[in-house]
Coordinates of C-alpha atoms and ligand atoms in Angstrom, one line a residue:
X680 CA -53.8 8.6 35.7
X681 CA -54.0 7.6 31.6
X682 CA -51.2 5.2 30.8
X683 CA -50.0 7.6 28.7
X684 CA -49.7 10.3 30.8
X685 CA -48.0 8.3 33.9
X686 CA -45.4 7.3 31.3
X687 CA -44.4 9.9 30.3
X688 CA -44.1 11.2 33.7
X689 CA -42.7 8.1 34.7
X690 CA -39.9 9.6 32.0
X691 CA -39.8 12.9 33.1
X692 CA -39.5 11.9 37.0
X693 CA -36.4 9.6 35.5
X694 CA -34.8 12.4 33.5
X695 CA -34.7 14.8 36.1
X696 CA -33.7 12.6 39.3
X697 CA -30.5 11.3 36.6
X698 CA -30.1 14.5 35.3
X699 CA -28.4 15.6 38.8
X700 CA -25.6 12.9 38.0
X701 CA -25.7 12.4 34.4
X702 CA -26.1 15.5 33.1
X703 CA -27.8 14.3 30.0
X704 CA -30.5 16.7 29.4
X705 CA -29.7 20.4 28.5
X706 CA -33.3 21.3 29.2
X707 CA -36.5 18.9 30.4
X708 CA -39.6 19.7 29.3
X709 CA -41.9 18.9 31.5
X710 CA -44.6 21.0 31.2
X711 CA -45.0 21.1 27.3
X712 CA -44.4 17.2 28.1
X713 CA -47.3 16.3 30.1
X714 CA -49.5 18.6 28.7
X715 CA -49.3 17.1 25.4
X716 CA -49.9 13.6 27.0
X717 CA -52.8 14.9 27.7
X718 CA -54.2 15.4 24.4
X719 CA -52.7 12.5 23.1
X720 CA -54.7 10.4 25.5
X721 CA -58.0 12.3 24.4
X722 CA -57.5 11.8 20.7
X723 CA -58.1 8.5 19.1
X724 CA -56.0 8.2 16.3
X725 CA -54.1 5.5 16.8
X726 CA -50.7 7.0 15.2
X727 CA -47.2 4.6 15.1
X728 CA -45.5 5.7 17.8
X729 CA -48.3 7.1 20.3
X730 CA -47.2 8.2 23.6
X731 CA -43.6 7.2 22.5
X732 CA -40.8 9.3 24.9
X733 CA -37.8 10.3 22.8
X734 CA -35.1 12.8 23.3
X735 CA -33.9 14.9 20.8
X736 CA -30.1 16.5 20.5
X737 CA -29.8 20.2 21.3
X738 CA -28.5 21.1 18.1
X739 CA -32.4 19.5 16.0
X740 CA -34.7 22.6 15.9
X741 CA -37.7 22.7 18.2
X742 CA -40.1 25.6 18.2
X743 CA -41.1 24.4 22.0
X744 CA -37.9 24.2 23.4
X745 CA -34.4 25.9 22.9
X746 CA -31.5 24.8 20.5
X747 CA -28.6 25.6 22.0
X748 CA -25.9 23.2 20.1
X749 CA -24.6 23.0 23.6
X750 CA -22.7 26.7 22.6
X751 CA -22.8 29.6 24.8
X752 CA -23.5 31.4 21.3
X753 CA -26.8 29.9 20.9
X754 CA -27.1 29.7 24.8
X755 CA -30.6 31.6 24.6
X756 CA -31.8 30.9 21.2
X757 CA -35.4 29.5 20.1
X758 CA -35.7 28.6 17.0
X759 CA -39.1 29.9 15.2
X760 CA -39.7 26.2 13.4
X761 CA -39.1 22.6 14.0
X762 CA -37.0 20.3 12.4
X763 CA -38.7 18.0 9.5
X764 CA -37.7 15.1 11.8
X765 CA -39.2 16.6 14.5
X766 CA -42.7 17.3 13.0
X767 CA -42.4 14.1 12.0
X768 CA -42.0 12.3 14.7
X769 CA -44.9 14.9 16.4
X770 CA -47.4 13.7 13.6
X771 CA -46.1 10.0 14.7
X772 CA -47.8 10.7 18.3
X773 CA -44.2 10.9 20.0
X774 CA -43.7 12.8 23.0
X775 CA -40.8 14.9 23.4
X776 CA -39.4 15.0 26.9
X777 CA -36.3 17.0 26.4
X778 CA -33.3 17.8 24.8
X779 CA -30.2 16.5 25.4
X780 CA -26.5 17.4 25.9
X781 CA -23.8 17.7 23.3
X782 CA -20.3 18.9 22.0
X783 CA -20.7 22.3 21.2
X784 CA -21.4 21.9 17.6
X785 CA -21.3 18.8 17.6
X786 CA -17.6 18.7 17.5
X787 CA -16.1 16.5 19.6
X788 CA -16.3 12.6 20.3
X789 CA -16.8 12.7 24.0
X790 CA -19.1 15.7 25.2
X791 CA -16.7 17.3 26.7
X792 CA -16.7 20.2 24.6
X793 CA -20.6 21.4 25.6
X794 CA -20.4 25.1 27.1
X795 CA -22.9 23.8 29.6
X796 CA -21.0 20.3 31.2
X797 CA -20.3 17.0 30.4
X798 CA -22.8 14.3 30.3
X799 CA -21.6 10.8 32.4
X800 CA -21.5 7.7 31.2
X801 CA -24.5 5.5 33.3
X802 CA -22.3 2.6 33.2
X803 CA -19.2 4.4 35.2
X804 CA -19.5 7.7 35.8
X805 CA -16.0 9.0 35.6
X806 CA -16.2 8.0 31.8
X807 CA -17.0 10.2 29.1
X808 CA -20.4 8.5 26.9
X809 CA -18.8 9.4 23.6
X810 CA -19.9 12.2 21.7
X811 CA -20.8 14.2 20.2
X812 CA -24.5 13.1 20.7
X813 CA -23.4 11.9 24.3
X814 CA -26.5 13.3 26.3
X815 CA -28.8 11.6 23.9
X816 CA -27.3 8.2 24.5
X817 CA -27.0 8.4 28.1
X818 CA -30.6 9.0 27.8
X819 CA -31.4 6.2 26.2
X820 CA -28.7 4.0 27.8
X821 CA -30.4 5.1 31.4
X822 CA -34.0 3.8 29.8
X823 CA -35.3 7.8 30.7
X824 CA -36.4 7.3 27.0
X825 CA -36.7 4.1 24.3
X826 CA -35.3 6.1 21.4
X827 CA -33.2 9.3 21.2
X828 CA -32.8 11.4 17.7
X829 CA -28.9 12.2 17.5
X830 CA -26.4 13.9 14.5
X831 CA -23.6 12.0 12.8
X832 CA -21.0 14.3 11.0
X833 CA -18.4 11.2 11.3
X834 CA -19.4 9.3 13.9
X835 CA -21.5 10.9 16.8
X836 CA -24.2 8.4 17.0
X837 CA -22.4 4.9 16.5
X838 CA -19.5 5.6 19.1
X839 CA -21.6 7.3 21.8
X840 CA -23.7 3.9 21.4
X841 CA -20.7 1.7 21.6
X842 CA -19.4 3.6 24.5
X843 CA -23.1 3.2 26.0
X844 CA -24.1 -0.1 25.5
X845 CA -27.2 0.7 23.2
X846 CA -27.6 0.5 19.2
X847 CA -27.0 3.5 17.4
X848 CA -28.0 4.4 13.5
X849 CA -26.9 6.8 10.8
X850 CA -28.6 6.4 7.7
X851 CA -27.3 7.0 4.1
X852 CA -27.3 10.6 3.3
X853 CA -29.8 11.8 1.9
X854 CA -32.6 9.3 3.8
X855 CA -33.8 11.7 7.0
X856 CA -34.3 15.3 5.8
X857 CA -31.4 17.8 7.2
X858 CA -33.9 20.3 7.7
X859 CA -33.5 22.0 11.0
X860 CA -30.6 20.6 12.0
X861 CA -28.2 22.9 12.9
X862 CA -25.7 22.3 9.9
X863 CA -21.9 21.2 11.3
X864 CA -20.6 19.7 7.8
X865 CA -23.3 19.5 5.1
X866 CA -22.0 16.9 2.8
X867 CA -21.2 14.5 6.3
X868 CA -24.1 16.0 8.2
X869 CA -27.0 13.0 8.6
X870 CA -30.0 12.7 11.4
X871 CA -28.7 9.5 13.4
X872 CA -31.0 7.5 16.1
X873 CA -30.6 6.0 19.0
X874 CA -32.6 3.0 20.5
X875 CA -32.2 0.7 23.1
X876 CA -33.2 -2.2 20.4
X877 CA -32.9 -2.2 16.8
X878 CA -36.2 -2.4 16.8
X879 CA -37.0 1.4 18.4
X880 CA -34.6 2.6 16.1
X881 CA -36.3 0.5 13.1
X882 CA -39.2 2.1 14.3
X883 CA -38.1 5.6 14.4
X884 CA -36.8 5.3 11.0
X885 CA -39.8 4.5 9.7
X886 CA -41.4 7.6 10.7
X887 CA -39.0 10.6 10.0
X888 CA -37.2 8.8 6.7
X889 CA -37.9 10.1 3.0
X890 CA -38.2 13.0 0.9
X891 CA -38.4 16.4 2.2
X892 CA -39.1 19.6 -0.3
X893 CA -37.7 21.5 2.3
X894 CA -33.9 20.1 1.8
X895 CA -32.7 19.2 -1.1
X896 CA -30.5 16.6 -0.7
X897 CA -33.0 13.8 0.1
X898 CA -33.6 11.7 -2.3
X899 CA -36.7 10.3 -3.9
X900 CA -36.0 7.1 -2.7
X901 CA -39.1 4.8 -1.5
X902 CA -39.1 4.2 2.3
X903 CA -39.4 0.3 2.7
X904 CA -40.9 -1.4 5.8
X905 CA -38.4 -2.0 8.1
X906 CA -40.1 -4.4 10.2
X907 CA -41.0 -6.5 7.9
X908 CA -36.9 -7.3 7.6
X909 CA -36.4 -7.5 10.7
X910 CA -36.3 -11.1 12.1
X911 CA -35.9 -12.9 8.2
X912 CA -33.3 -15.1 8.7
X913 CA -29.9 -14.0 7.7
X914 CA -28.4 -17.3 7.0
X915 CA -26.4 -16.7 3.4
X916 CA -25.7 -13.1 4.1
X917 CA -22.4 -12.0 3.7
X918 CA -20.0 -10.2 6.0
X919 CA -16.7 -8.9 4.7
X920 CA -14.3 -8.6 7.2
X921 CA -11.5 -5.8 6.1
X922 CA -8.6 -7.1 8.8
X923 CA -5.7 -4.5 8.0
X924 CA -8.0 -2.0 10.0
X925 CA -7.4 -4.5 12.8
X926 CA -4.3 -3.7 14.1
X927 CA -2.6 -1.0 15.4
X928 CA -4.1 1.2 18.3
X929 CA -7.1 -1.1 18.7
X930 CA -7.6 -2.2 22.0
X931 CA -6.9 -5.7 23.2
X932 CA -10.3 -6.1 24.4
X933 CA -12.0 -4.4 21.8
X934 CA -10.6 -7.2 19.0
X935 CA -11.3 -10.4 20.6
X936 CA -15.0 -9.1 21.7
X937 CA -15.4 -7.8 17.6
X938 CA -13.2 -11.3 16.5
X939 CA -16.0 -13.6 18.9
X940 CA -18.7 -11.2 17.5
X941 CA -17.6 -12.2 13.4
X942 CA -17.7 -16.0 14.7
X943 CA -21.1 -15.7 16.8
X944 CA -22.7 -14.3 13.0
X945 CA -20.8 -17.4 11.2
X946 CA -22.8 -19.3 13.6
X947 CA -26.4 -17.5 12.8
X948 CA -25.5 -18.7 9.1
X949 CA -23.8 -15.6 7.9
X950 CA -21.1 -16.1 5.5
X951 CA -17.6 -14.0 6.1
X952 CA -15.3 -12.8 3.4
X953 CA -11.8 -11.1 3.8
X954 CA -12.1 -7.7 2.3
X955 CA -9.9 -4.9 1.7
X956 CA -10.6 -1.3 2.1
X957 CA -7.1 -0.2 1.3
X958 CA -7.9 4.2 1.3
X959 CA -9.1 3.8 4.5
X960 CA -5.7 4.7 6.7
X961 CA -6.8 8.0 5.0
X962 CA -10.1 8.7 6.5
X963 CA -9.3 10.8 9.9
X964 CA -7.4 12.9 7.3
X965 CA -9.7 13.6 5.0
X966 CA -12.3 14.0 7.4
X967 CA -10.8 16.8 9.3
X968 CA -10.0 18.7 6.1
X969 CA -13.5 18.6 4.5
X970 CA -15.3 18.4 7.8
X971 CA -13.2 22.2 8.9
X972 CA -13.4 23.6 5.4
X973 CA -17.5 23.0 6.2
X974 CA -17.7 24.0 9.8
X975 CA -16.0 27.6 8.8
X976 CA -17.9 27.9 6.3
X977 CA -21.5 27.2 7.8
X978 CA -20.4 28.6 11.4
X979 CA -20.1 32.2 10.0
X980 CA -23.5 32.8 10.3
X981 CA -23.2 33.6 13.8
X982 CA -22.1 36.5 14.1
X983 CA -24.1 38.1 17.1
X984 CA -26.8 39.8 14.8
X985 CA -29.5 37.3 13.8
X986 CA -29.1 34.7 16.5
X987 CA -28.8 34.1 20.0
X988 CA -26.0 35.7 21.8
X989 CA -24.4 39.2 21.5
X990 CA -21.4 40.3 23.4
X991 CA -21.3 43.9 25.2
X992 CA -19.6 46.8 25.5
X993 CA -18.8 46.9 21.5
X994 CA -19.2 49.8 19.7
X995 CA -18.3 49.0 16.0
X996 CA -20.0 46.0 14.5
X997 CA -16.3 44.7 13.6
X998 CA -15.6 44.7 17.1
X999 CA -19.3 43.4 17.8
X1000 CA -18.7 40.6 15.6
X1001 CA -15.3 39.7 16.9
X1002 CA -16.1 40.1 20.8
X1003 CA -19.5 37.8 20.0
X1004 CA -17.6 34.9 18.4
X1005 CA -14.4 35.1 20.7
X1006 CA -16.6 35.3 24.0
X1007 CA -19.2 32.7 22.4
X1008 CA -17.2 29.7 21.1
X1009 CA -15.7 27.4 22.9
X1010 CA -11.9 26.3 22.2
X1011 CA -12.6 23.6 19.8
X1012 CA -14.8 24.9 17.4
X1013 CA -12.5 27.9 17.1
X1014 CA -9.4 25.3 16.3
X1015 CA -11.8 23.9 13.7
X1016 CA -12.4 27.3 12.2
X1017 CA -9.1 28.2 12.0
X1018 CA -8.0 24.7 10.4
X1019 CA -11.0 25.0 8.3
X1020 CA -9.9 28.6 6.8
X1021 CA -6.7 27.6 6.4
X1022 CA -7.2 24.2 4.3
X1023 CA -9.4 26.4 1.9
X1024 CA -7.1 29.7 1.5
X1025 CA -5.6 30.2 -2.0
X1026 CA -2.5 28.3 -2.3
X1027 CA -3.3 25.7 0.1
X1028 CA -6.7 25.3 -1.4
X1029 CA -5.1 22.4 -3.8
X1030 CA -2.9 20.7 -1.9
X1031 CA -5.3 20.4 1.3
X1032 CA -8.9 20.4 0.4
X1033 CA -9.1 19.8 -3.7
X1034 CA -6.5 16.6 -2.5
X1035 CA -9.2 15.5 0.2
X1036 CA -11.9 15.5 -2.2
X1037 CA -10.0 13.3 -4.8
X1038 CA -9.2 11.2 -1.6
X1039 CA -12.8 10.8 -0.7
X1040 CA -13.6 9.3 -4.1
X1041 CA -11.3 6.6 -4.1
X1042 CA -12.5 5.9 -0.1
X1043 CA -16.4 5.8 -1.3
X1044 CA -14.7 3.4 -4.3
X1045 CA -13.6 1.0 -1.6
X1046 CA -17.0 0.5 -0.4
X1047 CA -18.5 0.0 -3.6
X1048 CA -16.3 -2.5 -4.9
X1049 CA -16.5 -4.7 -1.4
X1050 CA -20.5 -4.4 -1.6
X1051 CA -20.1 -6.1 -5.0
X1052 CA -19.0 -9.1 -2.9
X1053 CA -20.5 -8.7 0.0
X1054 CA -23.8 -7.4 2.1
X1055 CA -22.4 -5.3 4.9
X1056 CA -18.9 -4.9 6.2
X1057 CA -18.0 -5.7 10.2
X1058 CA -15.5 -3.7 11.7
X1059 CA -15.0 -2.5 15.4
X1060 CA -17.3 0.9 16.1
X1061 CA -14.5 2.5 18.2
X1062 CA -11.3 1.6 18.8
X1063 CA -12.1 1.6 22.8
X1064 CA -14.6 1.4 25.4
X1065 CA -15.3 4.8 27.1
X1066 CA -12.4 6.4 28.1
X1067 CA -12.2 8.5 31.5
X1068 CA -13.6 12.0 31.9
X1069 CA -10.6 14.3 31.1
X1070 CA -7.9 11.3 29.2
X1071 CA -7.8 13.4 25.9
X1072 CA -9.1 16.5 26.4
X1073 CA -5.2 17.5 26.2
X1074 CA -4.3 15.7 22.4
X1075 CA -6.9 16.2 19.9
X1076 CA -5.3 14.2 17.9
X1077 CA -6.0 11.1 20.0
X1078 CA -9.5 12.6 20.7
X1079 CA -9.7 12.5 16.9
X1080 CA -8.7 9.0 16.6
X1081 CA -12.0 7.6 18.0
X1082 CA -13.6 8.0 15.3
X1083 CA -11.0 6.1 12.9
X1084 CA -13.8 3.5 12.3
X1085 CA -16.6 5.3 12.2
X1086 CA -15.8 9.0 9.6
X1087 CA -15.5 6.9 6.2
X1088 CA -19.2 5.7 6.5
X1089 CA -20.0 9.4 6.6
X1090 CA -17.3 10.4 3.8
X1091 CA -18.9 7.8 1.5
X1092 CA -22.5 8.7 2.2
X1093 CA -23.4 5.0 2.9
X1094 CA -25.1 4.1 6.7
X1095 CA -23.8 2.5 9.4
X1096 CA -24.8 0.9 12.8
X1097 CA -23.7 0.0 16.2
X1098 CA -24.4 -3.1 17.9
X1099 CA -23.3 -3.6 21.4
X1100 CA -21.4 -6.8 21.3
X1101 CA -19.9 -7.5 24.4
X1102 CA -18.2 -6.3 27.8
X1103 CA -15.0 -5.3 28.7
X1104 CA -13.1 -7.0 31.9
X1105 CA -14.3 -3.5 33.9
X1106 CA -17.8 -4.6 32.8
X1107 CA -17.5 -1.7 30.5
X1108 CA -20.0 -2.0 27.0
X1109 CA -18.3 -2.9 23.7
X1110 CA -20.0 -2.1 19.9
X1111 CA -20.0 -3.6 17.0
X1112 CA -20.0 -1.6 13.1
X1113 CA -21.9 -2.7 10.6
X1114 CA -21.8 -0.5 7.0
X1115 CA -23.8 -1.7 3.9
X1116 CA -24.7 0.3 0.7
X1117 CA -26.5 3.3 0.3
X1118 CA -30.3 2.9 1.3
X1119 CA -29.5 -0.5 2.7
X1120 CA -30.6 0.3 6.5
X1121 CA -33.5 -3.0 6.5
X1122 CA -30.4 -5.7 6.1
X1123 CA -28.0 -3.4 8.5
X1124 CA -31.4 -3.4 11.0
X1125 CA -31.9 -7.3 10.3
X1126 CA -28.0 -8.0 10.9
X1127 CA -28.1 -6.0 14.0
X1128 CA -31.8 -7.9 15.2
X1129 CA -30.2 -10.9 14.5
X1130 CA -27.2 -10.1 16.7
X1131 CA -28.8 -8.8 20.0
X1132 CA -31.8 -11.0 19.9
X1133 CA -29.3 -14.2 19.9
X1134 CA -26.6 -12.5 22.1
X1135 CA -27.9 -10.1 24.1
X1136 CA -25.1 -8.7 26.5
X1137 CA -26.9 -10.8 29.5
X1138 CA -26.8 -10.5 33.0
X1139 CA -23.4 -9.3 33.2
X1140 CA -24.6 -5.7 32.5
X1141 CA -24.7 -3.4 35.0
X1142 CA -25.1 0.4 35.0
X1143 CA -23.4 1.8 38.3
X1144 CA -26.6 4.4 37.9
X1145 CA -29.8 2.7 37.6
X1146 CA -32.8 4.4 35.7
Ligands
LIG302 N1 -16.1 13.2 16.6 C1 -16.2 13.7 15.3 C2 -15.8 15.2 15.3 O1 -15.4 15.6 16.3 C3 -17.5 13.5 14.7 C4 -18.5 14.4 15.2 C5 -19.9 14.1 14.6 O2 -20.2 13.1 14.0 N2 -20.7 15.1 14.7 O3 -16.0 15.9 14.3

């Protein structure tokens, strides 16, 4: 058999044998897979990323395959288009295996919220793999696939690759075209990737970054070559350190692995600064104002008439509409709807949502006036490593709380990456955050190389399943 070809089988055999444990992949595409191996091996372009296997989240349009957004809503649907990222990554010679599990909506920081299960953890299988792209991590993280495409709202690739033990990217808004992606929170909403090295995701960048007629808030910006940052030395860059976030609720473990990580990058040369990012306490707050008044907002468009599913037995289109989004959302996206409404109906408009808005300023402010002194800032990615399977899902508030470091990089529009940076005493992964300035992904990338190529996490690691 073509090299090609018995890879990509070699990633479908994978998928499916871990799929009985790990739950990762809402649907495998085998067929469509192997068949376009196939004419990949007869064709001799020689494009970037050739025979590549990738997964793709469930909620990134693919006329091939469905796009659930792990809802019972969209349970049957098939979207008549791909995604810009998609084509993209098709023109790029990648080979789509599947698509992967999710929090219905992408709401949710541990996939526990997906109509259709939750993914495991490949490091300890009672864990949750963080969310809300979990499926696409654990895909990566169980080596089915080199590269994954996830969606960051505020925070669904970077803690999913902490919790996994793999590197995780969102890029600034506005850098990977939104087209086709199911839309959660459109001023938050960004294309995020998953690879089991800076490297893959440097590479994926390359290929679905830049303008895109088709959504308007990409910017003209010029794509640069990533790889040619990756690997400069980094000695001279500068790290600013903001310790106030710290403190309080950040697990033991967590610190000294991120403290050890900030003096392993003094020791590749990097410079650290103390900074301050002093609106920041304010971010889970903000976020779940603007991100609901969005989601209610956007989510309206399912209604039982132009997509996917339809309750029965109705027999006024009120009572068509009500039955279809009662019987087709799951509990947390209606709690965000409800919130959402309510933080933009007249006479809490202003003191809710105009407020968060004004808050979000002075938060994207923060950023701007550390990266006059600095190149990136190192923080924590999540507060802890994966937590068991069923340890929140009673306190959204705590569920919320995972994503205290990660929701400002999406409120200010800026990117941000995970790194993983060490192990817990259960032998459990630990990430790192790096955030620099808008459309500064090659030093985040470089910063990140530097990191893993120098201290990898080593022989300690372990998954309990093995891919
Ligand atoms: N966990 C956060 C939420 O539940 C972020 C989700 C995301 O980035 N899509 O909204």
């Amino acid at each position: 058999m073509s090299e090609i070809k018995s890879n990509i089988k070699k990633s479908l055999d994978n998928a499916e044998k871990l799929n009985e444990t790990l739950n990762s992949f809402l649907k495998i595409e085998r067929e469509y897979a192997l068949n376009r191996a196939e004419e990949l091996e007869k064709s001799s372009d020689e494009s970037p990323l050739k025979g590549f296997a990738i997964a793709v989240k469930d909620n990134i349009c693919t006329k091939f395959s469905q796009t659930s957004c792990g809802s019972r809503i969209l349970g049957n649907y098939r979207p008549q288009y791909n995604a810009t990222a998609v084509d993209k990554l098709l023109k790029a010679g990648a080979v789509i295996v599947g698509k992967t599990n999710m929090d219905e909506f992408a709401m949710g920081s541990s996939n526990e919220n997906s109509a259709f299960g939750t993914a495991k953890n490949p490091w300890d299988t009672t864990r949750v793999p963080g969310g809300s792209s979990g499926g696409s991590a654990v895909a990566v993280a169980s080596g089915v696939v080199r590269a994954a495409l996830g969606s960051e709202t505020g925070g669904s690739v970077r803690q999913p690759a902490s919790f996994c033990g793999i590197v995780g990217l969102k890029p600034t808004y506005g850098r990977i075209s939104r087209f086709g992606l199911v839309a959660f929170a459109s001023s938050l909403d960004q294309i995020g990737i998953f690879g089991q090295t800076s490297k893959d995701a440097a590479e994926v960048l390359q290929t679905v970054a830049g303008r895109d007629a088709n959504d308007s808030t990409t910017a003209a910006v010029e794509v640069p070559n990533y790889a040619d940052e990756i690997g400069k030395d980094i000695k001279g860059k500068r790290i600013g350190v903001p310790r106030a976030l710290f403190g309080e609720g950040l697990d033991n473990e967590v610190r000294n692995a991120v403290e050890q990580s900030i003096e392993n990058y003094r020791s590749l040369g990097a410079e650290i600064i103390d900074i301050d990012l002093p609106n920041s306490k304010y971010s889970i707050a903000v976020y779940y104002i603007i991100a609901t008044a969005e989601a209610s907002s956007n989510l309206a468009r399912f209604d039982g008439v132009r997509y996917g599913f339809r309750a029965e037995n109705a027999h006024r289109l009120r009572e068509m509409y009500m039955k279809t989004r009662e019987e087709g959302f799951g509990a947390e996206v209606k709690r965000r709807i409800m919130l959402g409404t309510y933080v933009l109906s007249s006479g809490y408009y202003d003191a809710y949502y105009a407020k968060a808005q004004k808050v979000r300023t002075l938060l994207k402010q923060d950023f701007l006036n550390a990266f006059d002194r600095c190149d990136a800032v190192l923080t924590p990615t999540a507060p802890s490593v994966a937590f068991k399977i069923g340890e929140k899902t009673d306190d959204p508030l705590a569920m919320y709380l995972s994503d205290i470091y990660t929701v400002s990089a999406n409120l200010a529009g800026i990117p941000g990456i995970s790194v993983p940076c060490g192990l817990s005493s259960e032998g459990l992964p630990i990430g790192l955050q790096l955030v620099g300035k808008h459309w500064s992904e090659a030093v985040l990338l470089n910063l990140a190389n530097a990191y893993e190529s120098q201290f990898p996490l080593g022989a300690k690691a372990r998954f309990s399943v093995a891919g």
